[in-house]
Each structure stands twice: as C-alpha cells, then as structure tokens.
PDB file of C-alpha atoms in Angstrom:
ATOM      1  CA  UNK A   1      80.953  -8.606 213.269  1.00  0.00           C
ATOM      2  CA  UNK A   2      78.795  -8.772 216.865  1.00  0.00           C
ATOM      3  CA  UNK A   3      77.934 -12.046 217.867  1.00  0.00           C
ATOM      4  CA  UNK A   4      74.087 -12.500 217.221  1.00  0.00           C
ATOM      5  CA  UNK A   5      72.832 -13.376 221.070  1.00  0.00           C
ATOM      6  CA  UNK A   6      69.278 -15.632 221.225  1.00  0.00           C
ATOM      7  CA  UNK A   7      67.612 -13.809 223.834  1.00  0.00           C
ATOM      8  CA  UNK A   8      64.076 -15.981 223.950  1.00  0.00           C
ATOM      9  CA  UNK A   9      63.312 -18.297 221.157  1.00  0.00           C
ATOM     10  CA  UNK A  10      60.124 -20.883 220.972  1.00  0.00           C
ATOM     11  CA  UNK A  11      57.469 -22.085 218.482  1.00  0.00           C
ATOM     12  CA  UNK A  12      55.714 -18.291 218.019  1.00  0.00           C
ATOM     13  CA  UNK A  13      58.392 -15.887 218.703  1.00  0.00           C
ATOM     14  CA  UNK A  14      62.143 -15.165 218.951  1.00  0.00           C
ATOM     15  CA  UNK A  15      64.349 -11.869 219.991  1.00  0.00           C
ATOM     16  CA  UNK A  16      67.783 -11.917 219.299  1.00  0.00           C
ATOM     17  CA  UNK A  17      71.023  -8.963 219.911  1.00  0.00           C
ATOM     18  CA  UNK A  18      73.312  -7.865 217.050  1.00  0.00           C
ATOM     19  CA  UNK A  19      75.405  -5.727 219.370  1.00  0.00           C
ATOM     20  CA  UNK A  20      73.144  -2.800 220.089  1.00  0.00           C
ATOM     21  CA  UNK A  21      69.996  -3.628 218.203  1.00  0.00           C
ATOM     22  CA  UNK A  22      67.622  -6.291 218.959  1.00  0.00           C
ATOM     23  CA  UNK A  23      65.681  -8.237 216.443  1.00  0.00           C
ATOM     24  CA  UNK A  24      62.313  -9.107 217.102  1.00  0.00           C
ATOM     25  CA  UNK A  25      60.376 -11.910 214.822  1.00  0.00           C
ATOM     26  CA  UNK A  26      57.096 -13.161 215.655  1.00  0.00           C
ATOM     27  CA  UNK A  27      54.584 -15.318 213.774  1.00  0.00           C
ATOM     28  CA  UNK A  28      51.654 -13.599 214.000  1.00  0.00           C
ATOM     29  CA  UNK A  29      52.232  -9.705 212.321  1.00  0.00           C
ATOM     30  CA  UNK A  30      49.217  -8.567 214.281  1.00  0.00           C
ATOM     31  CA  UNK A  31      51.371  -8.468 217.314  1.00  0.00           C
ATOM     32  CA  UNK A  32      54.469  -6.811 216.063  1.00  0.00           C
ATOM     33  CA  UNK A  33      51.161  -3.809 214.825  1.00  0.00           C
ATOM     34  CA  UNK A  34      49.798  -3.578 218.903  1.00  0.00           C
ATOM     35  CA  UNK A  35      53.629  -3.684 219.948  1.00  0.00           C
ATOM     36  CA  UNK A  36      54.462  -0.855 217.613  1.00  0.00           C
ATOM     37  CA  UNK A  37      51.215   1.026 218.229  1.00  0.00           C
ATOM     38  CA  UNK A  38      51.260   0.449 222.264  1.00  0.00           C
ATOM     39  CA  UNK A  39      55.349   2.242 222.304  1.00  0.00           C
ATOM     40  CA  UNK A  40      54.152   5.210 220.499  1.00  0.00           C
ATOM     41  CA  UNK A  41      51.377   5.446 222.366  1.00  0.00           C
ATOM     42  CA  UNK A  42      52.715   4.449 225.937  1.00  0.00           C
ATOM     43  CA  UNK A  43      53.759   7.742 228.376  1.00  0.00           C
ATOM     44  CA  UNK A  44      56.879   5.605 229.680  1.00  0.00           C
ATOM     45  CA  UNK A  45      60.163   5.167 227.884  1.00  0.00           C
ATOM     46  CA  UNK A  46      60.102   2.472 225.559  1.00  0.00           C
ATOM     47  CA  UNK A  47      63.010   1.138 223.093  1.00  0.00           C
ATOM     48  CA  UNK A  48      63.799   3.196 220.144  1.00  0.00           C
ATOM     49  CA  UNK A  49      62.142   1.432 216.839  1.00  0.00           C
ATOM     50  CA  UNK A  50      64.917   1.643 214.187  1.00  0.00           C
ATOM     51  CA  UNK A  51      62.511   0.057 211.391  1.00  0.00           C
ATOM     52  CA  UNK A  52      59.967  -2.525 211.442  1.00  0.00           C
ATOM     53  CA  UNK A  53      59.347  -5.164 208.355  1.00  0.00           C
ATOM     54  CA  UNK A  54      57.214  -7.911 209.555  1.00  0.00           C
ATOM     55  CA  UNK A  55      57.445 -10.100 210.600  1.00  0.00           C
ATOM     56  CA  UNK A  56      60.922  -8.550 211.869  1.00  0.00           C
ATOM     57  CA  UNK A  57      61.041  -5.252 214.804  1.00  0.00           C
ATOM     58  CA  UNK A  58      64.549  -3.559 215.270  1.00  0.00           C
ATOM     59  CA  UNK A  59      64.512  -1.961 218.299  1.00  0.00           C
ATOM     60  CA  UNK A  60      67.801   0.061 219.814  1.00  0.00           C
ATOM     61  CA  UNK A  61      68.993  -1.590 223.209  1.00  0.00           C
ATOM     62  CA  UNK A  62      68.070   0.122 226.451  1.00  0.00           C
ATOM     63  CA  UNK A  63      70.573   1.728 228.696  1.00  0.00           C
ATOM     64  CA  UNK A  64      70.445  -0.178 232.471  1.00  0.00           C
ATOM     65  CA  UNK A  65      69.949  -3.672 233.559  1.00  0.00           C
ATOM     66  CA  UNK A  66      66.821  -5.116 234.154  1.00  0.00           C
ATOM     67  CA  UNK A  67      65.478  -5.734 238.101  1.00  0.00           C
ATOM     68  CA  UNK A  68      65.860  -9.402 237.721  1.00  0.00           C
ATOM     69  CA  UNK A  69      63.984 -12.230 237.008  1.00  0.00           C
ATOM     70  CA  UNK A  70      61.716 -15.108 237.921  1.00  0.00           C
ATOM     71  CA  UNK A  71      63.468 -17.594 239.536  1.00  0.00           C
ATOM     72  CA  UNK A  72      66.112 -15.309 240.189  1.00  0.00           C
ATOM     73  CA  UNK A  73      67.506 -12.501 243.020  1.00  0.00           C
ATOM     74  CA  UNK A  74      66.321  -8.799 242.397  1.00  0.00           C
ATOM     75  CA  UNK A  75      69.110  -6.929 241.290  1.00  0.00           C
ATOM     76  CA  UNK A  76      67.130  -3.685 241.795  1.00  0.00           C
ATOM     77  CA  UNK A  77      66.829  -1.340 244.747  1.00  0.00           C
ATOM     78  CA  UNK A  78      63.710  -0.705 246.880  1.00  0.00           C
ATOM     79  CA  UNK A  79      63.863   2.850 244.718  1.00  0.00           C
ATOM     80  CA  UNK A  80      64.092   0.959 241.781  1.00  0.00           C
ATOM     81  CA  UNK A  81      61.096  -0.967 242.290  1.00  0.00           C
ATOM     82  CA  UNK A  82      58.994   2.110 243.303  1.00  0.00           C
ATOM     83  CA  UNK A  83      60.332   3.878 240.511  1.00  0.00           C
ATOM     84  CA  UNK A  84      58.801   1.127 238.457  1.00  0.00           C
ATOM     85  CA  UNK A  85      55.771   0.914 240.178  1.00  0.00           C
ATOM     86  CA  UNK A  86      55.265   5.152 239.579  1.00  0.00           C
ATOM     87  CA  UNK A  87      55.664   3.973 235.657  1.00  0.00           C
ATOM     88  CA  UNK A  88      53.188   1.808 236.157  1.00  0.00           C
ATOM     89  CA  UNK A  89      50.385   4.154 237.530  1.00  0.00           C
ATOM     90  CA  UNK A  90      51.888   6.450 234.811  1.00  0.00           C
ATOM     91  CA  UNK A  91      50.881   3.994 232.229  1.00  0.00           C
ATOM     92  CA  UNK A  92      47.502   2.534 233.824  1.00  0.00           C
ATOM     93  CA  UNK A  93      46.761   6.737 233.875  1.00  0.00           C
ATOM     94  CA  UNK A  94      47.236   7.509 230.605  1.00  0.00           C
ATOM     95  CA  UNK A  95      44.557   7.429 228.140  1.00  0.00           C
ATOM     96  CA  UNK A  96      42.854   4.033 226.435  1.00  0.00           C
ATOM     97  CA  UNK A  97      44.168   2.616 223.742  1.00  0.00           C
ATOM     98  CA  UNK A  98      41.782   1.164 220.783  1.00  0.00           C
ATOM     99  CA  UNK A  99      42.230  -2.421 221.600  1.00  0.00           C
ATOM    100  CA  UNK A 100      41.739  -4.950 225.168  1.00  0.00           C
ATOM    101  CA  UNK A 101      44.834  -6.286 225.465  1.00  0.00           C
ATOM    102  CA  UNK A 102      45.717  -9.867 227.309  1.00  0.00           C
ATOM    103  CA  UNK A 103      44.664  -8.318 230.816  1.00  0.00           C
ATOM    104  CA  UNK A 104      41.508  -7.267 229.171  1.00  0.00           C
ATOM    105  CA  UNK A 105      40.098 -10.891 228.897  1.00  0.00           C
ATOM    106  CA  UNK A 106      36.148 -10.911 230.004  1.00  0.00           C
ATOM    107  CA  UNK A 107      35.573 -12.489 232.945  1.00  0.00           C
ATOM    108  CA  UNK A 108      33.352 -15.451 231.762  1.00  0.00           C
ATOM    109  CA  UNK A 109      36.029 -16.299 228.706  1.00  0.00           C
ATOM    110  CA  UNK A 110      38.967 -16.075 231.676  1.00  0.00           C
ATOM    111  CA  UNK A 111      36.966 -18.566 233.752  1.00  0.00           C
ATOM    112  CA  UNK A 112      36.435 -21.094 231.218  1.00  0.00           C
ATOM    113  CA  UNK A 113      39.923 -21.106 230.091  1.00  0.00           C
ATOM    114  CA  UNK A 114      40.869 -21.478 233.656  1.00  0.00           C
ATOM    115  CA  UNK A 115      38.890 -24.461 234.035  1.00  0.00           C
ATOM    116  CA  UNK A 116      39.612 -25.913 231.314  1.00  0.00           C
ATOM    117  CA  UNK A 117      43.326 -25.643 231.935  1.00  0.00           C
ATOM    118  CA  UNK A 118      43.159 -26.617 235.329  1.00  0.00           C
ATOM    119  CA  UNK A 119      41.288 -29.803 234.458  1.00  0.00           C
ATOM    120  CA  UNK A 120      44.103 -31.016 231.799  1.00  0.00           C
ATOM    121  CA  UNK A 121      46.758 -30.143 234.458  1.00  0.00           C
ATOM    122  CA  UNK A 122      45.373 -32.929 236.790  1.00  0.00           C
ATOM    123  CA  UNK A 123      44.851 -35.360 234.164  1.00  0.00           C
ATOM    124  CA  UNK A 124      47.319 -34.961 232.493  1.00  0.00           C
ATOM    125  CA  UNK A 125      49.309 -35.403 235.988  1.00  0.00           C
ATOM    126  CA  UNK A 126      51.124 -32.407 235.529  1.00  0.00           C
ATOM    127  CA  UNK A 127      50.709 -31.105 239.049  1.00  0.00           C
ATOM    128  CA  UNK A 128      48.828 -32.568 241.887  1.00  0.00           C
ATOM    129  CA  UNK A 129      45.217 -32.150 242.463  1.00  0.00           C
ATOM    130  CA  UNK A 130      44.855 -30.508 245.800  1.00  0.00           C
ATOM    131  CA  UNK A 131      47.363 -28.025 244.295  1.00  0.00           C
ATOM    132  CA  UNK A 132      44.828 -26.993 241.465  1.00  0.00           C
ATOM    133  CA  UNK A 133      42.079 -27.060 243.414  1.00  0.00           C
ATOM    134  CA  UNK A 134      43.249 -24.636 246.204  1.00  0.00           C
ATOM    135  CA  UNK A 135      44.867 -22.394 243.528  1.00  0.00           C
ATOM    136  CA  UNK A 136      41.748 -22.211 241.507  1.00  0.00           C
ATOM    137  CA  UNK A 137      39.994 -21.224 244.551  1.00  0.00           C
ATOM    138  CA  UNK A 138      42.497 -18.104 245.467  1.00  0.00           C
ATOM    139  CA  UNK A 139      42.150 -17.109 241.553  1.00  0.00           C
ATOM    140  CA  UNK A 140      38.027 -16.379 241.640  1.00  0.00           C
ATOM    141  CA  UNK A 141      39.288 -13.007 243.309  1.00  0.00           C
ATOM    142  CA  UNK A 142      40.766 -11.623 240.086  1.00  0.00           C
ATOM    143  CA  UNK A 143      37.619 -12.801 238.355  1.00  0.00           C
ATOM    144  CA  UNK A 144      35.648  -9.683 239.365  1.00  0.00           C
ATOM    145  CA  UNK A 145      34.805  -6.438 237.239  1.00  0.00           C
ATOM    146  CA  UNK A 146      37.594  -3.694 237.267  1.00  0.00           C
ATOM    147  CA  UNK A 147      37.668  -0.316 235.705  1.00  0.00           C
ATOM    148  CA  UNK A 148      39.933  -0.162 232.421  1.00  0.00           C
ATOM    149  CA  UNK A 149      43.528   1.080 232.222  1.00  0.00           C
ATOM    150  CA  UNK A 150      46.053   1.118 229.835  1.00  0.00           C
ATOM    151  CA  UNK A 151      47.736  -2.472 230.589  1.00  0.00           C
ATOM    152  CA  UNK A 152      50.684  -3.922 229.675  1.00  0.00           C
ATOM    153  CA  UNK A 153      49.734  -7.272 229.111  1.00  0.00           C
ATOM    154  CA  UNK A 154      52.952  -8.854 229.794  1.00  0.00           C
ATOM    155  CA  UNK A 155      55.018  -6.910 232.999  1.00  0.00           C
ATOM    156  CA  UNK A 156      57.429  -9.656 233.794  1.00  0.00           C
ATOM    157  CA  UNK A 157      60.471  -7.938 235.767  1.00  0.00           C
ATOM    158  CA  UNK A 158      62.956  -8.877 233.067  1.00  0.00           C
ATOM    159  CA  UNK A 159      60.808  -6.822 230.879  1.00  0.00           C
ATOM    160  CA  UNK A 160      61.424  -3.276 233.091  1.00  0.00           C
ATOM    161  CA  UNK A 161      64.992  -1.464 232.521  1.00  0.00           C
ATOM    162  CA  UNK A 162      66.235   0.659 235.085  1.00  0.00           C
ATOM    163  CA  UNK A 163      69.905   2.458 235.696  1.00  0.00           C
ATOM    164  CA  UNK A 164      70.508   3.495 239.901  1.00  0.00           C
ATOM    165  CA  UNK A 165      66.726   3.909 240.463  1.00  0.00           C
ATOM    166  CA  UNK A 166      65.328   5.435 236.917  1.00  0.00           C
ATOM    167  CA  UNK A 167      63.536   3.303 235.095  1.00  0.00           C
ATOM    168  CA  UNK A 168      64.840   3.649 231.145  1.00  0.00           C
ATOM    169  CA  UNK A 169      62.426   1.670 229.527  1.00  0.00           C
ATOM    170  CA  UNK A 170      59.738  -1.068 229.348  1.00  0.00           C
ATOM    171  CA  UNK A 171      59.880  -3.189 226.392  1.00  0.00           C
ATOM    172  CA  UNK A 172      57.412  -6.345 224.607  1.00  0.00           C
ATOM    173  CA  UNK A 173      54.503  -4.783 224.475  1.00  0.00           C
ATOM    174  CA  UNK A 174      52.672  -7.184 221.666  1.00  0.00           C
ATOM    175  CA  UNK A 175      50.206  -8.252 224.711  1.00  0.00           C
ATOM    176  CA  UNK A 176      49.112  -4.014 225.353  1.00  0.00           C
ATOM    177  CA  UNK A 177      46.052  -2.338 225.266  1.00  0.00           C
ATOM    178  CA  UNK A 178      42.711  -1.711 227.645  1.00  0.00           C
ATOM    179  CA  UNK A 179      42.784  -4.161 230.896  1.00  0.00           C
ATOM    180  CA  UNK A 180      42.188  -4.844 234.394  1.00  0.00           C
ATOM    181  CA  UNK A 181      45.562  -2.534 236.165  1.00  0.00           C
ATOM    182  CA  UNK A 182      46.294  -5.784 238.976  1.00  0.00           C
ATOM    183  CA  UNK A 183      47.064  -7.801 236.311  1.00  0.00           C
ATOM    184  CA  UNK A 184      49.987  -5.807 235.425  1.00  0.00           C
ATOM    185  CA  UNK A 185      51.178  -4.876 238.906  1.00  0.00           C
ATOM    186  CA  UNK A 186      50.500  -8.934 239.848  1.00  0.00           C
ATOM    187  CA  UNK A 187      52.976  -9.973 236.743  1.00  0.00           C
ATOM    188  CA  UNK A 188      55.494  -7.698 237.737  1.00  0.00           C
ATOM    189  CA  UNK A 189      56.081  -9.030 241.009  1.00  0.00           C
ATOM    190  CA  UNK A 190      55.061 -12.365 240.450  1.00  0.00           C
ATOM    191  CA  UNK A 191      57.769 -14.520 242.509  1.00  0.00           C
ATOM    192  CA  UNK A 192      59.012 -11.488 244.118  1.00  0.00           C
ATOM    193  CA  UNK A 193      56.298 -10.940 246.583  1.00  0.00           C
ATOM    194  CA  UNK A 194      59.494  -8.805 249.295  1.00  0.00           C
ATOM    195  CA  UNK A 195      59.133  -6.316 246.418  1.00  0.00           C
ATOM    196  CA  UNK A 196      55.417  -5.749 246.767  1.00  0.00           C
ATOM    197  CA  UNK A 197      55.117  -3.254 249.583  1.00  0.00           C
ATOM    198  CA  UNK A 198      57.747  -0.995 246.999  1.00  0.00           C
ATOM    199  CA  UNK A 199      56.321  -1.155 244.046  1.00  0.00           C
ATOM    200  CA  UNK A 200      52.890  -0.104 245.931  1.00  0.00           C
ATOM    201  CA  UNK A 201      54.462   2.625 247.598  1.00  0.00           C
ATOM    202  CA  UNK A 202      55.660   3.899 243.902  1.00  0.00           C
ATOM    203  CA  UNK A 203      52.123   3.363 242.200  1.00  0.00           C
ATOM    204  CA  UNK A 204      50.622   5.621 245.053  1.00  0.00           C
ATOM    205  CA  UNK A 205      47.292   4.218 245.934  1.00  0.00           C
ATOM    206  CA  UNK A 206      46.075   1.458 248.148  1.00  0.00           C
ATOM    207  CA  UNK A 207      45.374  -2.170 245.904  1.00  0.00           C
ATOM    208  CA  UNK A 208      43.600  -5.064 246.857  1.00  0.00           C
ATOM    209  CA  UNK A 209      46.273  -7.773 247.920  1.00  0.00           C
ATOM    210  CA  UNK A 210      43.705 -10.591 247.710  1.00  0.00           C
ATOM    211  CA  UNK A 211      43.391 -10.024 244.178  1.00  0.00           C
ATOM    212  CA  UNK A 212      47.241  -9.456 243.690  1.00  0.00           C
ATOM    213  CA  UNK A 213      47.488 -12.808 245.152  1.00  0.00           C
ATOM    214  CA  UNK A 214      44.423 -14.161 242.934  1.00  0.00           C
ATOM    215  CA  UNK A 215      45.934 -12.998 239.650  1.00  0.00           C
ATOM    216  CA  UNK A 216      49.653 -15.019 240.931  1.00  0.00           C
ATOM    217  CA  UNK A 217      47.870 -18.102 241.143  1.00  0.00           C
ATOM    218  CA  UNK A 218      45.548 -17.603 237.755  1.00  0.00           C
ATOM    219  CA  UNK A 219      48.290 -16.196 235.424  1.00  0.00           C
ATOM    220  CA  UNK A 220      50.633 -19.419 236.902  1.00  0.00           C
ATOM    221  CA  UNK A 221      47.682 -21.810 236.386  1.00  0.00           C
ATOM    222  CA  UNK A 222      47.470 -20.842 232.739  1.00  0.00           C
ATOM    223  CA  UNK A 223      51.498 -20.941 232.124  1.00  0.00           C
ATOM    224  CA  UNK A 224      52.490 -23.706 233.495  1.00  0.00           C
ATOM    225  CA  UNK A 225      51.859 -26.018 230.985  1.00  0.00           C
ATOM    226  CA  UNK A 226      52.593 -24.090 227.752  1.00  0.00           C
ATOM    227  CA  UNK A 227      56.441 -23.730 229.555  1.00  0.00           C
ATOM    228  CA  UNK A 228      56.957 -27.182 229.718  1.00  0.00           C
ATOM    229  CA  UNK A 229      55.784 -27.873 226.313  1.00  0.00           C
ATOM    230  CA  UNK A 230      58.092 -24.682 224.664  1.00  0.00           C
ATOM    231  CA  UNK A 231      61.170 -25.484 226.518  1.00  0.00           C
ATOM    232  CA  UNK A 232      60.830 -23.617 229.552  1.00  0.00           C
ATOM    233  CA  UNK A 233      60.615 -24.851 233.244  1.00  0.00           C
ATOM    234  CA  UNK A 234      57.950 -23.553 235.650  1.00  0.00           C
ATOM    235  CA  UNK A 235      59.346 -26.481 238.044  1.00  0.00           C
ATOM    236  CA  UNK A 236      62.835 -24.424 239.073  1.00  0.00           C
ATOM    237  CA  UNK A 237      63.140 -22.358 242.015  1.00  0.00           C
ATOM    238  CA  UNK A 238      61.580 -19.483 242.835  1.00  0.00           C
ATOM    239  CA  UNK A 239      58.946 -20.180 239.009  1.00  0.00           C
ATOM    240  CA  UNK A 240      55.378 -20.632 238.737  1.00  0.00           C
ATOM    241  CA  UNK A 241      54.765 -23.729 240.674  1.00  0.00           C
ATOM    242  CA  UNK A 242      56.281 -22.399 243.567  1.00  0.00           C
ATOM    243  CA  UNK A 243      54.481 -19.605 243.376  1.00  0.00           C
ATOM    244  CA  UNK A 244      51.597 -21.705 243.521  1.00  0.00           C
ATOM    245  CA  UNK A 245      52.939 -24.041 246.131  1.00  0.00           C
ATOM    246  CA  UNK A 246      52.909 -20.992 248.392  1.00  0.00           C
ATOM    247  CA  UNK A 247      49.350 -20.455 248.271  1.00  0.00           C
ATOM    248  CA  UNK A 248      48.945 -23.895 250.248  1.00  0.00           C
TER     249      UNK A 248
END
C-alpha cells in the first residue's frame, strides 16, 4: 500500500498523496465547485480530476517539480520562470469566468479589511508599529481600479509545476475567477523578487512595479496572522514578514 503523505493540513482544508493521486478535502464544498469549474475552464495545464465527491477532489499528480517555495531557494531556471510567467498572460488572456475570485475583492471592502487587520496586528503586538504603518502605506498602490482578467487567486510558486523549462501544470484553484492580473503575478513571486525581471519578460508586457510591490506588502499584511494561528510561520526566513521588513 503507498504511504498516505499530508501535504498541507489546517482548520479549513487538507491535501494529502496516495502514491500518484492526491486527495483534496475542504470544508466549504463551494470551493472544491470554483476549483473544479476554474481547471476546466483554465487554457493552462491543470491536474487531471479522477472524480470529485465533496467534500473530497482526486486529482492525478503532475509530472515536474515545482519552482520552489517561500522561504526557500528557486529550484527553477530563468526559462522556467518566464515560461510561467507566458502561462500567466495565457490565463489573465483567456476569457472571464462567471465568478470574482479572491483577487477580485472591491477596492473599498480590501481597504477595510486591511485596516482592520493592520490595527489588530499592533495591538495585538504581533509585529511592530512602524512596520504596519509603512507597509500599509506601500499597499494603497494596489488599491486602485484595474481591468478584469481571469485570476488565479492563489499563485504561490509551490503551486506552478514545471519539468526543464515547461510548465506542466498549475494546481489549487478554489480561490479562481475574475480579478485584478498583479495580484497573481505579485503572489507568484512574492519572496522571490531576483525572479521578477523573468517572469515579466515571459508575460510580455510592461507592469507597474509599484503596485507589484503594493500587493507584497497587502497580501503579507492580511496573512500574517491567520499563519501563526493555523500552524504556519510567517516569522522564518525569506516568509511574509521579511517580505515586509524589506519595504523599510
């Protein structure tokens, strides 16, 4: 029998591998529908879906390794990380799906929540004020209006496949649907900012770099504090508070 292998596991959501299937079980059924619905959709390579009873998805394992993670040395290429970044205009090209997806958040709902979280990070001492404060002010950047794509949602590097330099799939796509594009490209090369000039050269037009750098500090304002409550640590080297730490 294959050894069953936890690959993320907290409070809402877990993903485990039975050899070459993964096993995907999450809380809330409305996100295994957009996850389903955004792979058939999607004009990249996504995992094969071998059946789906929620609140379980079986999805085939993708060929390659992934380019790395947060925290962690790219194991990718500078072709590798273009290639990526020409799936990701590929994607952000292709037509609208139905729903907004997590980079589709208004603008006024994305600044209160940002306030809001940045005031209980202070009091509640998790990171120091001036910190906050100078973060919050490179984040009003992303808060701007931007024309709809078809987003991601959730474009960490771990989530991008690739064998040599082919990307061979992009998987966890419960957070998909219509968004603002920078989101996506700024949470796939959040922590690996050496990789940006790459992935820009793949995607094939000019972005704003102020608001790639806006949407770093936002998206690690609003995680930082769910990871330390779910078992994760934005504190190690290379995570989310240095990201933000490099904004100083």
């Amino acid at each position: 029998m294959d050894e069953v292998e936890v690959v993320v596991a907290h409070s809402e959501r877990a993903t485990l591998r039975v050899g070459d299937t993964f096993l995907k079980v999450d809380a809330d059924r409305g996100r295994i529908d957009v996850e389903v619905e955004a792979m058939a959709l999607a004009p990249v390579p996504t995992p094969e879906v071998l059946w789906c009873k929620p609140p379980v998805l079986a999805m085939a394992a993708l060929p390659g390794t992934t380019l790395g993670r947060l925290g962690g040395p790219s194991t990718g290429s500078p072709a590798a990380w273009a290639a990526a970044g020409a799936a990701i205009r590929k994607l952000h090209d292709a037509p609208l799906p139905a729903r907004p997806g997590r980079a589709g958040r208004s603008i006024v709902a994305l600044a209160a929540e940002l306030d809001d979280e940045c005031e209980l990070l202070v009091t509640n001492g998790v990171l120091p004020a001036d910190l906050v404060t100078r973060n919050r002010q490179v984040a009003e950047a992303a808060l701007r209006p931007w024309t709809p794509a078809f987003t991601h949602g959730d474009l960490q590097i771990d989530h991008v496949f690739v064998d040599g330099d082919e990307v061979t799939g992009i998987i966890d796509w419960s957070e998909a649907g219509r968004g603002d594009p920078l989101y996506d490209l700024a949470t796939f090369t959040l922590g690996h900012e050496e990789h940006l000039d790459d992935v820009i050269a793949g995607y094939g037009v000019d972005v704003d770099l102020e608001v790639i750098h806006a949407w770093w500090s936002l998206r690690s304002l609003l995680i930082v504090r769910w990871l330390t409550e779910h078992g994760f640590d934005p504190f190690a080297p290379g995570c989310e508070v240095d990201v933000l730490r490099a904004q100083m």
